[in-house]
mmCIF file of C-alpha atoms in Angstrom:
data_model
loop_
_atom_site.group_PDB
_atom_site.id
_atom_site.type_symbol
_atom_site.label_atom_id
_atom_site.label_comp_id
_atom_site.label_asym_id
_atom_site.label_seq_id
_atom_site.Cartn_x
_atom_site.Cartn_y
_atom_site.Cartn_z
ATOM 1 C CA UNK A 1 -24.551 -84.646 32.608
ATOM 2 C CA UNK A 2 -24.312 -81.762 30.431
ATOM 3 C CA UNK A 3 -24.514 -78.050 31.284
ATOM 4 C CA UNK A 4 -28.204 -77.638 30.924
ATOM 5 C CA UNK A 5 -29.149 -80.245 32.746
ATOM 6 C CA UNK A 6 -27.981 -79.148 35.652
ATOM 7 C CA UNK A 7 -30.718 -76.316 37.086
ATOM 8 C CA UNK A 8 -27.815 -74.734 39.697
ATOM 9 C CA UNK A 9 -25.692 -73.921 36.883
ATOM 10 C CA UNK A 10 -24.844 -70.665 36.546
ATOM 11 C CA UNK A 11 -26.254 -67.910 33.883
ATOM 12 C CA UNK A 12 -24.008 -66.914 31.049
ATOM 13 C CA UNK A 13 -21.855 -63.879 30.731
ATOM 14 C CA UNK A 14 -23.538 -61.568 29.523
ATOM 15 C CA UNK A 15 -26.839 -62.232 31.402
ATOM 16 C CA UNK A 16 -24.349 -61.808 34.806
ATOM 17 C CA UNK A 17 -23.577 -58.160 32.529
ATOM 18 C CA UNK A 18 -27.063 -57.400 32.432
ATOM 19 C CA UNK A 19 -28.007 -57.866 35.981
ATOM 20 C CA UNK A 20 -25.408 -55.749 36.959
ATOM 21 C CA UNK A 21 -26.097 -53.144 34.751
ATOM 22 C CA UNK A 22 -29.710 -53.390 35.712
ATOM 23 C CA UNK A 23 -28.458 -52.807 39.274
ATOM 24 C CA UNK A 24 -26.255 -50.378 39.074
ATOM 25 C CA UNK A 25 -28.971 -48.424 36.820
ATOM 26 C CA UNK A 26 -31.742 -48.861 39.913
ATOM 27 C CA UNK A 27 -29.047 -47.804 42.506
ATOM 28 C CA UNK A 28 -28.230 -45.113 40.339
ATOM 29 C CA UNK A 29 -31.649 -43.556 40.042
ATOM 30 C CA UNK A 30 -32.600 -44.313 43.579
ATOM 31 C CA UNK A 31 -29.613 -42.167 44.875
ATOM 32 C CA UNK A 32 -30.564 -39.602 42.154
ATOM 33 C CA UNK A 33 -33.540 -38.764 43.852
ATOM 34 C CA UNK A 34 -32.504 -38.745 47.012
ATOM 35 C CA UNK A 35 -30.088 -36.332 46.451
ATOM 36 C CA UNK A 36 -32.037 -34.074 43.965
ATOM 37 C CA UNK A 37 -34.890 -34.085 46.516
ATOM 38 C CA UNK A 38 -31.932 -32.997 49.478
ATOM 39 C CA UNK A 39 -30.902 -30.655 47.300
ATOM 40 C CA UNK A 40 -34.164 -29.239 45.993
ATOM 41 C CA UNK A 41 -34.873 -28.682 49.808
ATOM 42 C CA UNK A 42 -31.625 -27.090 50.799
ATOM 43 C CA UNK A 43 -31.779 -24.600 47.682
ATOM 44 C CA UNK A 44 -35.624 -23.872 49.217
ATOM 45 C CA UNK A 45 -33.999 -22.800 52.472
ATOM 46 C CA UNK A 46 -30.995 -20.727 51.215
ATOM 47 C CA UNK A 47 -33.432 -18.842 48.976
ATOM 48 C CA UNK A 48 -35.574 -17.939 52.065
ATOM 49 C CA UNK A 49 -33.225 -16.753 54.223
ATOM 50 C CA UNK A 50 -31.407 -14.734 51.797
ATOM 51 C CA UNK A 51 -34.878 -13.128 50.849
ATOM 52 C CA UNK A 52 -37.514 -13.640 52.737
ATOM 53 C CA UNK A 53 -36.549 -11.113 55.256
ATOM 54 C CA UNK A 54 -35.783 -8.386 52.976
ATOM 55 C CA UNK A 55 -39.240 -8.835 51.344
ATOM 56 C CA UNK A 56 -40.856 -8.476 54.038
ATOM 57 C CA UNK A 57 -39.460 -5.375 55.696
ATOM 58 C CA UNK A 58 -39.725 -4.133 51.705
ATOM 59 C CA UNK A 59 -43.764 -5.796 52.028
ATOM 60 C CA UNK A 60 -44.021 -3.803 55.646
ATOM 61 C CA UNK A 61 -43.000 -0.443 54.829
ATOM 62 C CA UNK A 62 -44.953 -0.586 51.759
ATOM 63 C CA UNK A 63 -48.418 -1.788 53.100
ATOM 64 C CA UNK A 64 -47.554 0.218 56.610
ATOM 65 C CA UNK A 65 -47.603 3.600 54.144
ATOM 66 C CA UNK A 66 -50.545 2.536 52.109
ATOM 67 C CA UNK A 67 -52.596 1.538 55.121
ATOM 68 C CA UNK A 68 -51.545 4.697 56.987
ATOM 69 C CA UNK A 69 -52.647 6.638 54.056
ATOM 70 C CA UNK A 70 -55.820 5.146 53.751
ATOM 71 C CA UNK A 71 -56.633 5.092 57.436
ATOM 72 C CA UNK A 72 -56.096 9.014 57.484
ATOM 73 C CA UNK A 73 -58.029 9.657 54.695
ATOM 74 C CA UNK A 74 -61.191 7.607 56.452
ATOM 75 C CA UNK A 75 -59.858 9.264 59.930
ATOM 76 C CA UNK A 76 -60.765 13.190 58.418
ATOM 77 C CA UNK A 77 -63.869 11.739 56.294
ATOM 78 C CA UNK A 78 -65.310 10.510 59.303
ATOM 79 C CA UNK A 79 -64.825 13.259 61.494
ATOM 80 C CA UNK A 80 -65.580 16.077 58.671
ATOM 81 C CA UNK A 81 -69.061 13.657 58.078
ATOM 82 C CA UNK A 82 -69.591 13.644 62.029
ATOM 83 C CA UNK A 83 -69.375 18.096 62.063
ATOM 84 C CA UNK A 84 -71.172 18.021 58.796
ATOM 85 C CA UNK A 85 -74.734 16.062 60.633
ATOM 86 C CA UNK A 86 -74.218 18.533 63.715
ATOM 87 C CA UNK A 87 -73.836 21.433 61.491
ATOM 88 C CA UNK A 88 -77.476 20.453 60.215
ATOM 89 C CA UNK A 89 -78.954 19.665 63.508
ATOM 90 C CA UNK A 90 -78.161 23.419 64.741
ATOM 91 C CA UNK A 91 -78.400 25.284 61.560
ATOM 92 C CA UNK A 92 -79.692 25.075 57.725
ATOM 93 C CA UNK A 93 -77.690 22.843 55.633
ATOM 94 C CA UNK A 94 -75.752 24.821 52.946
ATOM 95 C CA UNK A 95 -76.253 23.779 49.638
ATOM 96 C CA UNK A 96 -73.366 20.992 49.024
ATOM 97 C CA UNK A 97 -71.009 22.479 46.018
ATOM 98 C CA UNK A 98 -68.205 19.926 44.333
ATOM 99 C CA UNK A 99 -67.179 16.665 46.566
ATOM 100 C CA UNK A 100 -68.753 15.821 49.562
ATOM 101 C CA UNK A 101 -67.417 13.802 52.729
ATOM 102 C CA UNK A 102 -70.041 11.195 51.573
ATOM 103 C CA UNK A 103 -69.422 10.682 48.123
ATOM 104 C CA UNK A 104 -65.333 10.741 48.656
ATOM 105 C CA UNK A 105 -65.574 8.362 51.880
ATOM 106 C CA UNK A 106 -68.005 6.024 48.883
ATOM 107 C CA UNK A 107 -64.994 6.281 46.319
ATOM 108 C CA UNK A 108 -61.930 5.483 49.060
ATOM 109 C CA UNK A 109 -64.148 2.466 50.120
ATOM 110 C CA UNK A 110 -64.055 1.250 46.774
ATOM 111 C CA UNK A 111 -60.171 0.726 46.778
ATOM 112 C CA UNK A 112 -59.093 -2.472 47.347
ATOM 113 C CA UNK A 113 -55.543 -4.109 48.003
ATOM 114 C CA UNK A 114 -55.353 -5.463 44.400
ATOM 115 C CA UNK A 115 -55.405 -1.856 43.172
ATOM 116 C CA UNK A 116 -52.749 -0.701 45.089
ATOM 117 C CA UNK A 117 -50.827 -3.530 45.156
ATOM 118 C CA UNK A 118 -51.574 -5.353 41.781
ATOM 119 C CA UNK A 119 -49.712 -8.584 39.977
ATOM 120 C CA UNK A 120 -46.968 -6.523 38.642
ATOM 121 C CA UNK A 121 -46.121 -4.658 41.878
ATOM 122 C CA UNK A 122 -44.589 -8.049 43.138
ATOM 123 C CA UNK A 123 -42.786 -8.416 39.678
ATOM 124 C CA UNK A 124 -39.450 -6.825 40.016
ATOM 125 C CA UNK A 125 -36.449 -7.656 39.707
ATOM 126 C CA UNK A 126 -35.413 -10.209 42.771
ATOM 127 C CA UNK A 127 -31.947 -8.123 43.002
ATOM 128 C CA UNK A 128 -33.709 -5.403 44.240
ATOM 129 C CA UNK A 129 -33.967 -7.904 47.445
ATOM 130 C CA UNK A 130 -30.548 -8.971 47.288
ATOM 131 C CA UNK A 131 -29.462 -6.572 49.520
ATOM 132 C CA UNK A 132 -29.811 -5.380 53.519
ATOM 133 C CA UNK A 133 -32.918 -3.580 53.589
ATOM 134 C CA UNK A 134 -32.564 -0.542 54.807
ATOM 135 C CA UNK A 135 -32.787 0.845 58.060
ATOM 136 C CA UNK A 136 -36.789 1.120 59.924
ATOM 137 C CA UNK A 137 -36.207 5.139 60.569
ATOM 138 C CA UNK A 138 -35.936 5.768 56.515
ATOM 139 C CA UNK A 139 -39.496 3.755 56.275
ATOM 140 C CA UNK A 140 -41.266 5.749 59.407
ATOM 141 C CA UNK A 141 -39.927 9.533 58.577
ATOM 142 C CA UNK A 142 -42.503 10.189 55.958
ATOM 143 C CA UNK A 143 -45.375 8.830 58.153
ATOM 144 C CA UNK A 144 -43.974 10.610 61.052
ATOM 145 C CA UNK A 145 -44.507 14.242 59.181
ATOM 146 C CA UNK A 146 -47.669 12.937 58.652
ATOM 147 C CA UNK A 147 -48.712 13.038 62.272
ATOM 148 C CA UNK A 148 -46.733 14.712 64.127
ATOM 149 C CA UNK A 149 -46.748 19.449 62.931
ATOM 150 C CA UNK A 150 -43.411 20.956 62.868
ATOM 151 C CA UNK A 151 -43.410 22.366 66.691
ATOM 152 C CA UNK A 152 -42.969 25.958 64.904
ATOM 153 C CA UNK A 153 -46.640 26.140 64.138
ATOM 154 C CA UNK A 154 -48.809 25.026 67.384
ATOM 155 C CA UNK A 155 -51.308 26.973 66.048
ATOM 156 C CA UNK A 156 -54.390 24.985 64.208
ATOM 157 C CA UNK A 157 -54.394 27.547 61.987
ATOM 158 C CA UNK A 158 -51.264 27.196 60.622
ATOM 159 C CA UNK A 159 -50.625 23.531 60.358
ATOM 160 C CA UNK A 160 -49.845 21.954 57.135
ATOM 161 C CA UNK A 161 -52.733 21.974 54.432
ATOM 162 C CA UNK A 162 -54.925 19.492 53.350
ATOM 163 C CA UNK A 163 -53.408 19.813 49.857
ATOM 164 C CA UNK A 164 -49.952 19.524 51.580
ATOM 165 C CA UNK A 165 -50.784 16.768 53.505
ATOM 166 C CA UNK A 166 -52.246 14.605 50.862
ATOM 167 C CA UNK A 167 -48.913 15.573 49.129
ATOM 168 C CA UNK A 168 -46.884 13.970 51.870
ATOM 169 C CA UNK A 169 -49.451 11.089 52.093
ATOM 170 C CA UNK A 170 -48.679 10.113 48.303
ATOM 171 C CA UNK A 171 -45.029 10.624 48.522
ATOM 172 C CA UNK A 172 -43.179 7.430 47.897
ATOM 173 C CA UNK A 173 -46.248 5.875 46.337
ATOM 174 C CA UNK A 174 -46.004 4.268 43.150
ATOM 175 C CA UNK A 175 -47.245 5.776 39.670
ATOM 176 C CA UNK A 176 -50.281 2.859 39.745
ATOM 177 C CA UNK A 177 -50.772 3.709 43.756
ATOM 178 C CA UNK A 178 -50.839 7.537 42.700
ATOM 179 C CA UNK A 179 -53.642 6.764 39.917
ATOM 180 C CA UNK A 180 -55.753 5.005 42.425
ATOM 181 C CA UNK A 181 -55.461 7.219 45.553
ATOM 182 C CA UNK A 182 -54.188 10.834 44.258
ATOM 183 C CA UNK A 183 -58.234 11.635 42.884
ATOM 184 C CA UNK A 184 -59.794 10.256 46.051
ATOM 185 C CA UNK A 185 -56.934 12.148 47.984
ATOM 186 C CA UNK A 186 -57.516 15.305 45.897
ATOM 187 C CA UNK A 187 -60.770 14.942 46.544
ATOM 188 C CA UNK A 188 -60.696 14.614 50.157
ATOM 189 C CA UNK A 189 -58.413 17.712 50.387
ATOM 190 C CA UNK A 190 -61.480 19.950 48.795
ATOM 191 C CA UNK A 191 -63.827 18.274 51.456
ATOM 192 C CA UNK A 192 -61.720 19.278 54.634
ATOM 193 C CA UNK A 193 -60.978 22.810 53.044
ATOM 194 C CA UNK A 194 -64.698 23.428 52.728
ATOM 195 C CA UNK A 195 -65.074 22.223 56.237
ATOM 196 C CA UNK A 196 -61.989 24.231 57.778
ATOM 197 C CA UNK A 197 -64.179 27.498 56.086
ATOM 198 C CA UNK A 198 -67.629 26.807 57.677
ATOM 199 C CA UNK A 199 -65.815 26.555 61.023
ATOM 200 C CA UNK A 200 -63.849 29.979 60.747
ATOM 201 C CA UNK A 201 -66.601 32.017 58.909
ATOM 202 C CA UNK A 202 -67.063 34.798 61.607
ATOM 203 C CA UNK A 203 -70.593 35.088 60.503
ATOM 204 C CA UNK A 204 -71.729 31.795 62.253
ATOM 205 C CA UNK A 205 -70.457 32.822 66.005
ATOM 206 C CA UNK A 206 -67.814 30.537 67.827
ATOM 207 C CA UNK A 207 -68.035 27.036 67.249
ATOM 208 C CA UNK A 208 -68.976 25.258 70.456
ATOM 209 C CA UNK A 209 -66.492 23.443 72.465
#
């Protein structure tokens, strides 16, 4: 009986070099995957805890100062839009001159957090993150000045300025957050100085308690 008669025979050489190969290949790419998909994962994590924490203390400080900002400005709209309707309930209304509590309050309303914080905010270089961030009292000494008047002036009258004070609230800001908020803070400043006059003009008695 020859060779290929018999059906249990086995294959040739090189079809024995082929299956291997075909194997091996199969193993190869299997193993490939597994590992590039282990190490895909493990890169993942490293990244985030080498950055994830410094972005966000960088993200906090940044939106805490923004927000604190804006919630100020609102804060002294409000009130100086709250005097400004009992002003006209007791007296007559003064002709309004230049900004007004309502039209600034309409332009800070319009600022959104893709103003202030656009594409290219977030764009920077990722060494900037490398590092420890640094520490929370460097982040909260600006906003502190903002609320709390130097203990040498107790006196109303001689706390900081509305043009100071929207100084201090841009301070840190970027030159895009300036553009957006430095008008609307300008013009907020103008509102609460014409306010701060109607209330000490001697002219219209003591203002009630």
């Amino acid at each position: 009986m020859s060779d290929s008669d018999d059906v249990w025979g086995s294959e040739s050489i090189g079809d024995d070099h082929g299956y291997d190969r075909a194997i091996a290949e199969r193993d190869w790419n299997r193993l490939h995957g597994i590992h590039g998909t282990a190490g895909y994962r493990e890169g993942i994590a490293e990244s985030r805890e080498a950055h994830i924490q410094a972005g966000f203390d960088k993200g906090f400080r940044e939106g805490l100062q923004a927000g604190m900002a804006l919630g100020i400005l609102e804060g002294g709209l409000s009130t100086t839009q709250a005097h400004a309707a009992l002003t006209r309930q007791s007296q007559a209304p003064a002709a309004p001159t230049g900004n007004t509590a309502e039209s600034v309050m309409a332009r800070l309303t319009n600022i959104n957090f893709d103003q202030l914080f656009p594409w290219e905010h977030f764009r920077g270089d990722i060494e900037a993150l490398t590092g420890p961030p640094p520490p929370a009292e460097s982040g909260m000494a600006t906003i502190g000045d903002l609320l709390v008047e130097d203990s040498a002036h107790p006196s109303p009258r001689e706390m900081v300025s509305p043009a100071d004070r929207c100084e201090r609230l841009l301070a840190g800001m970027t030159a895009s957050q300036r553009d957006q908020l430095g008008p609307v803070c300008e013009a907020a400043a103008e509102v609460f100085d014409q306010d701060a006059a109607s209330v000490q003009r001697p002219s219209e008695g003591p203002v009630p308690i």
